[in-house]
Coordinates of N, CA and C in Angstrom, one line a residue:
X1 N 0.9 -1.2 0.0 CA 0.0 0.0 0.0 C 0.9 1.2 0.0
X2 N 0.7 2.1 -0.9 CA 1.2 4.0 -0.5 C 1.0 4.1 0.2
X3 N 1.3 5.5 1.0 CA 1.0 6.1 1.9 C 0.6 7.2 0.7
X4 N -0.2 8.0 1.1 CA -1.1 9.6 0.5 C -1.3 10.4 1.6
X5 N -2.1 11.3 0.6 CA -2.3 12.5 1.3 C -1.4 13.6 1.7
X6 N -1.7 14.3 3.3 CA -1.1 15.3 3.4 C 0.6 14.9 4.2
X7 N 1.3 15.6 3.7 CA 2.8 15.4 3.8 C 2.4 15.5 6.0
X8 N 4.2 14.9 6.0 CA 3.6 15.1 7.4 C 3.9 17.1 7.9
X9 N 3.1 17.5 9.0 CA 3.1 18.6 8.9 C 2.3 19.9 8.2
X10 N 1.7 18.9 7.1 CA 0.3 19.3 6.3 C -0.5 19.2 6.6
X11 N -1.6 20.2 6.2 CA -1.7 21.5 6.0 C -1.3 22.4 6.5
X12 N -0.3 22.9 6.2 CA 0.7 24.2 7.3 C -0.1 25.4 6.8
X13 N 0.4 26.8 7.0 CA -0.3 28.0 6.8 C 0.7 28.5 5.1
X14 N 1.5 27.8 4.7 CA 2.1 28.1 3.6 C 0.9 28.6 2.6
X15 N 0.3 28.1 2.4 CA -1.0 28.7 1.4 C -1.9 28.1 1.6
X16 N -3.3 28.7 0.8 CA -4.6 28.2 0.6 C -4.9 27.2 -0.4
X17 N -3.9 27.1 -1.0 CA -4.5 26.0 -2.0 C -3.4 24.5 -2.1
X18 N -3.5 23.9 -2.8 CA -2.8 22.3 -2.5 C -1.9 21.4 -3.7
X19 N -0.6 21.3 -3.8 CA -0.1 20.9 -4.5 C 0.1 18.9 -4.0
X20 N 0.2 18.0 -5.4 CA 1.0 17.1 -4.7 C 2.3 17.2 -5.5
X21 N 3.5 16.9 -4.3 CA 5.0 16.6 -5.3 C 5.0 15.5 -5.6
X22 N 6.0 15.1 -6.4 CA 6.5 14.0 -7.2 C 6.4 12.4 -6.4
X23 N 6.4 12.6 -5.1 CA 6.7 11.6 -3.9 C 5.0 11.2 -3.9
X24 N 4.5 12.2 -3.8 CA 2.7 11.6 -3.8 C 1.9 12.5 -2.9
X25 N 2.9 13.2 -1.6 CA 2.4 13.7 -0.9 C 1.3 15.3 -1.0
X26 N 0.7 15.3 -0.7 CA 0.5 16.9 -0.9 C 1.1 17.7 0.3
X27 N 1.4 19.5 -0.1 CA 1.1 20.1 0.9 C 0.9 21.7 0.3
X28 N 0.6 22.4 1.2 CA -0.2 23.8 1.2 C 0.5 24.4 0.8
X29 N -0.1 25.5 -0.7 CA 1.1 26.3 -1.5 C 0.1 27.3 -1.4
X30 N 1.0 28.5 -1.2 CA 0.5 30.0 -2.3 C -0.1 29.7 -3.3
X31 N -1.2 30.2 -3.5 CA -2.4 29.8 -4.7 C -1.3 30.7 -5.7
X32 N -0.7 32.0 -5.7 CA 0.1 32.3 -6.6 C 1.3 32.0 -7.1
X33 N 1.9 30.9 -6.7 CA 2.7 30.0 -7.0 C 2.4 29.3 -8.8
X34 N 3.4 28.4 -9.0 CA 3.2 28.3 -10.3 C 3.6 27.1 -10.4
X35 N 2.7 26.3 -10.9 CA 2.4 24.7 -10.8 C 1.8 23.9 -12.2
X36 N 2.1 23.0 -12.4 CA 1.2 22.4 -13.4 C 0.2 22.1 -12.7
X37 N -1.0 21.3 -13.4 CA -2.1 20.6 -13.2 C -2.4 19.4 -13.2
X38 N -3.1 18.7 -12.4 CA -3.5 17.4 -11.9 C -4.7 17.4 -12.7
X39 N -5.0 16.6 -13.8 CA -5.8 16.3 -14.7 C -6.5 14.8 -14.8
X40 N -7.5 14.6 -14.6 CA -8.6 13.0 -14.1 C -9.3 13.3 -15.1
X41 N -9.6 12.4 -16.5 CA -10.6 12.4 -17.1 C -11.9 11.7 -16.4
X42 N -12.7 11.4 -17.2 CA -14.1 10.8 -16.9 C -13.9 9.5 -17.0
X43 N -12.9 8.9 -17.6 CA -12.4 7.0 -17.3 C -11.6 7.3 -16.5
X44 N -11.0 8.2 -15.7 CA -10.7 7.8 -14.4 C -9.1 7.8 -14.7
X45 N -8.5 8.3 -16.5 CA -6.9 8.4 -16.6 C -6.5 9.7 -15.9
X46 N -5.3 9.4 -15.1 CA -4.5 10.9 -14.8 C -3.7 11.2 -16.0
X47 N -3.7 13.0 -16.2 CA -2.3 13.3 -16.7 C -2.4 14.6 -16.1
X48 N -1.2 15.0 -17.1 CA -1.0 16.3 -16.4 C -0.5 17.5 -17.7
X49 N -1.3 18.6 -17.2 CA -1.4 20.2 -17.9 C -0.3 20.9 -17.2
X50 N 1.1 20.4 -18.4 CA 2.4 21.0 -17.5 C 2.9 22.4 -18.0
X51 N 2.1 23.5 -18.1 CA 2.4 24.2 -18.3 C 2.3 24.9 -17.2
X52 N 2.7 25.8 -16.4 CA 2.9 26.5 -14.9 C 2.1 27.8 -15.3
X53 N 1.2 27.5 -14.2 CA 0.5 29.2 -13.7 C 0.1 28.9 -12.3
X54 N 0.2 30.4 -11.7 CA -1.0 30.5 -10.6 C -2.4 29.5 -10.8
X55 N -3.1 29.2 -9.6 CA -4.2 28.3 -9.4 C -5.4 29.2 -9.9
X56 N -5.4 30.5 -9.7 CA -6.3 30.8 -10.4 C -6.6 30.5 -11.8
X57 N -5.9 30.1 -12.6 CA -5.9 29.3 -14.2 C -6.6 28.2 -14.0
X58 N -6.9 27.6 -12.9 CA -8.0 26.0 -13.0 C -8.4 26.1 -13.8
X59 N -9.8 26.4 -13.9 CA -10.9 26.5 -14.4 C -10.6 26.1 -15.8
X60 N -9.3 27.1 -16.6 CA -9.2 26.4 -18.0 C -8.5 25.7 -18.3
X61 N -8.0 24.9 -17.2 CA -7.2 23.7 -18.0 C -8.0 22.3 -17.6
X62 N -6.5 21.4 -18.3 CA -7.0 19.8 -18.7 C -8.1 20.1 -19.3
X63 N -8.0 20.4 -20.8 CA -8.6 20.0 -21.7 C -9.6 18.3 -22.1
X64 N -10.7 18.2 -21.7 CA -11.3 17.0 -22.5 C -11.0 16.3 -20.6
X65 N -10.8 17.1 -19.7 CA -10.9 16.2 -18.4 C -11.1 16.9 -16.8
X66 N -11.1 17.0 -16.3 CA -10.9 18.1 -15.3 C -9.8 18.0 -14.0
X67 N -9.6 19.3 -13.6 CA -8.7 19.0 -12.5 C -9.0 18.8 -10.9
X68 N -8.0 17.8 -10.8 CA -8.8 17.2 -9.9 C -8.1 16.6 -8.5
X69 N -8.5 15.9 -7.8 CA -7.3 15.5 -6.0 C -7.1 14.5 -6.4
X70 N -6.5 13.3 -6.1 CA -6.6 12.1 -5.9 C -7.4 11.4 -4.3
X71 N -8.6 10.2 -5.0 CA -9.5 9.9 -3.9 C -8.8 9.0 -2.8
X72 N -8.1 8.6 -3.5 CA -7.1 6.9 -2.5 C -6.2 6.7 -3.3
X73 N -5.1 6.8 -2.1 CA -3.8 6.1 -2.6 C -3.2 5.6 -4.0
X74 N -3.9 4.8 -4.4 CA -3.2 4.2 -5.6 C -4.3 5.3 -6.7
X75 N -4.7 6.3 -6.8 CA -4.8 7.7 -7.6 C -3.8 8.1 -7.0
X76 N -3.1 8.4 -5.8 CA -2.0 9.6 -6.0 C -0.9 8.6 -6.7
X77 N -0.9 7.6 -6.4 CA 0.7 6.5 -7.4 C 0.3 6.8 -9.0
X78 N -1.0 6.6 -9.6 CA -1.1 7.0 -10.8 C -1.0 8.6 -11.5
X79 N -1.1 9.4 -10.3 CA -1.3 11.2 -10.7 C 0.8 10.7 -10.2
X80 N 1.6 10.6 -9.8 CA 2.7 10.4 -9.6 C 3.2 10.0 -11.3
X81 N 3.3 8.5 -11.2 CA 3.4 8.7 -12.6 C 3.5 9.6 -13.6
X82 N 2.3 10.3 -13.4 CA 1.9 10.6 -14.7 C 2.4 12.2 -14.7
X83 N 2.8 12.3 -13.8 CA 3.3 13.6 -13.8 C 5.3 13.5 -13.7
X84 N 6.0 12.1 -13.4 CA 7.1 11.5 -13.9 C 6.8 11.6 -15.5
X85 N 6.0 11.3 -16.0 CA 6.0 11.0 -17.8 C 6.4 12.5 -18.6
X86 N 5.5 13.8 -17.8 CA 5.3 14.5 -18.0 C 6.6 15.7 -17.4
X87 N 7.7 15.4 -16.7 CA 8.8 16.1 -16.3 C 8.1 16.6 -15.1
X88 N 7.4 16.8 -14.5 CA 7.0 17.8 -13.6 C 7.1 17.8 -11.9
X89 N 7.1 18.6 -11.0 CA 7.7 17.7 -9.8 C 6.4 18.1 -9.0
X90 N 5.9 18.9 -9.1 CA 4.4 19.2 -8.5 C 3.4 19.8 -9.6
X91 N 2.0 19.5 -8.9 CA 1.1 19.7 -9.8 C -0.2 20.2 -8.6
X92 N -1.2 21.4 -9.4 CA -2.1 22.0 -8.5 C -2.6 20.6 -8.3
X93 N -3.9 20.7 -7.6 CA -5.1 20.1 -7.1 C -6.0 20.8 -7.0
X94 N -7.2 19.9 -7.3 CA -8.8 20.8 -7.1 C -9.2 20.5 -5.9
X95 N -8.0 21.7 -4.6 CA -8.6 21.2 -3.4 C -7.8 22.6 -3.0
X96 N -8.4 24.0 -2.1 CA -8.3 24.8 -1.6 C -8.8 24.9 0.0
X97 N -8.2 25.7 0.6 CA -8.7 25.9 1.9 C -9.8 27.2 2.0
X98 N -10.6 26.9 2.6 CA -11.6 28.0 2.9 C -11.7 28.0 4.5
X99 N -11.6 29.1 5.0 CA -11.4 29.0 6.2 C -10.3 28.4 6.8
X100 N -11.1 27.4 7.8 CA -10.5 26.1 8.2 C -10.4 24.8 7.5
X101 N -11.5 25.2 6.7 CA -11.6 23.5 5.9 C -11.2 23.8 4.2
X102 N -10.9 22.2 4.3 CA -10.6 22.1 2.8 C -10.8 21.4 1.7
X103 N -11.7 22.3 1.1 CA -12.9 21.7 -0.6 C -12.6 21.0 -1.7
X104 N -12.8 20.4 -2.4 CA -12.6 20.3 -3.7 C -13.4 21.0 -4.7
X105 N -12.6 20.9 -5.1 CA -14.0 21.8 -6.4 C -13.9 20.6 -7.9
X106 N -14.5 21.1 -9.0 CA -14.6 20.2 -9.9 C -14.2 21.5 -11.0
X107 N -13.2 21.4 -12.1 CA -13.1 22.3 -13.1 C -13.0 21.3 -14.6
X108 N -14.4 21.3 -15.1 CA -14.1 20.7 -16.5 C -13.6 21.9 -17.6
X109 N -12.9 21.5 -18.5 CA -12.4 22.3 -19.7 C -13.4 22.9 -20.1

């Protein structure tokens, strides 16, 4: 089994929004930070939208899929992957902090 989720020490106050690194883990970035994209079609493939922007860009990327968290473990080993295929060492998530808690949202292309 992986281990997922939040790195240890995660959620810190580093930012409101959520990258994972290359390792699988996520942790809390500056939404203005500059990241590729964690991309889940509708069969359930990861890839990744490696072009780097602030998180406020969601909404229009991953074309033909949307961006998205990984739900269990073996999605963060495949969003890992696939972001190894793609050169990248971290990638956003459709998962922000609001307040205290923290959402996902759904962004299709």
């Amino acid at each position: 089994a992986s281990v997922w989720s939040w790195a240890d020490g995660e959620p810190s106050a580093a930012g409101n929004c959520a990258v994972q690194a290359a390792a699988g883990r996520w942790h809390a970035a500056d939404c203005q930070g500059r990241h590729a994209f964690a991309c889940r079609s509708t069969q359930g493939v990861w890839s990744v939208d490696a072009i780097t922007t602030p998180y406020v860009a969601a909404r229009g990327r991953c074309a033909g899929a949307e961006v998205a968290t990984p739900r269990y473990g073996y999605e963060a080993v495949q969003l890992s992957a696939a972001m190894a295929a793609a050169g990248v060492d971290s990638v956003w998530l459709a998962l922000t902090r609001v307040g205290t808690t923290w959402t996902a949202f759904v962004s299709r292309a």
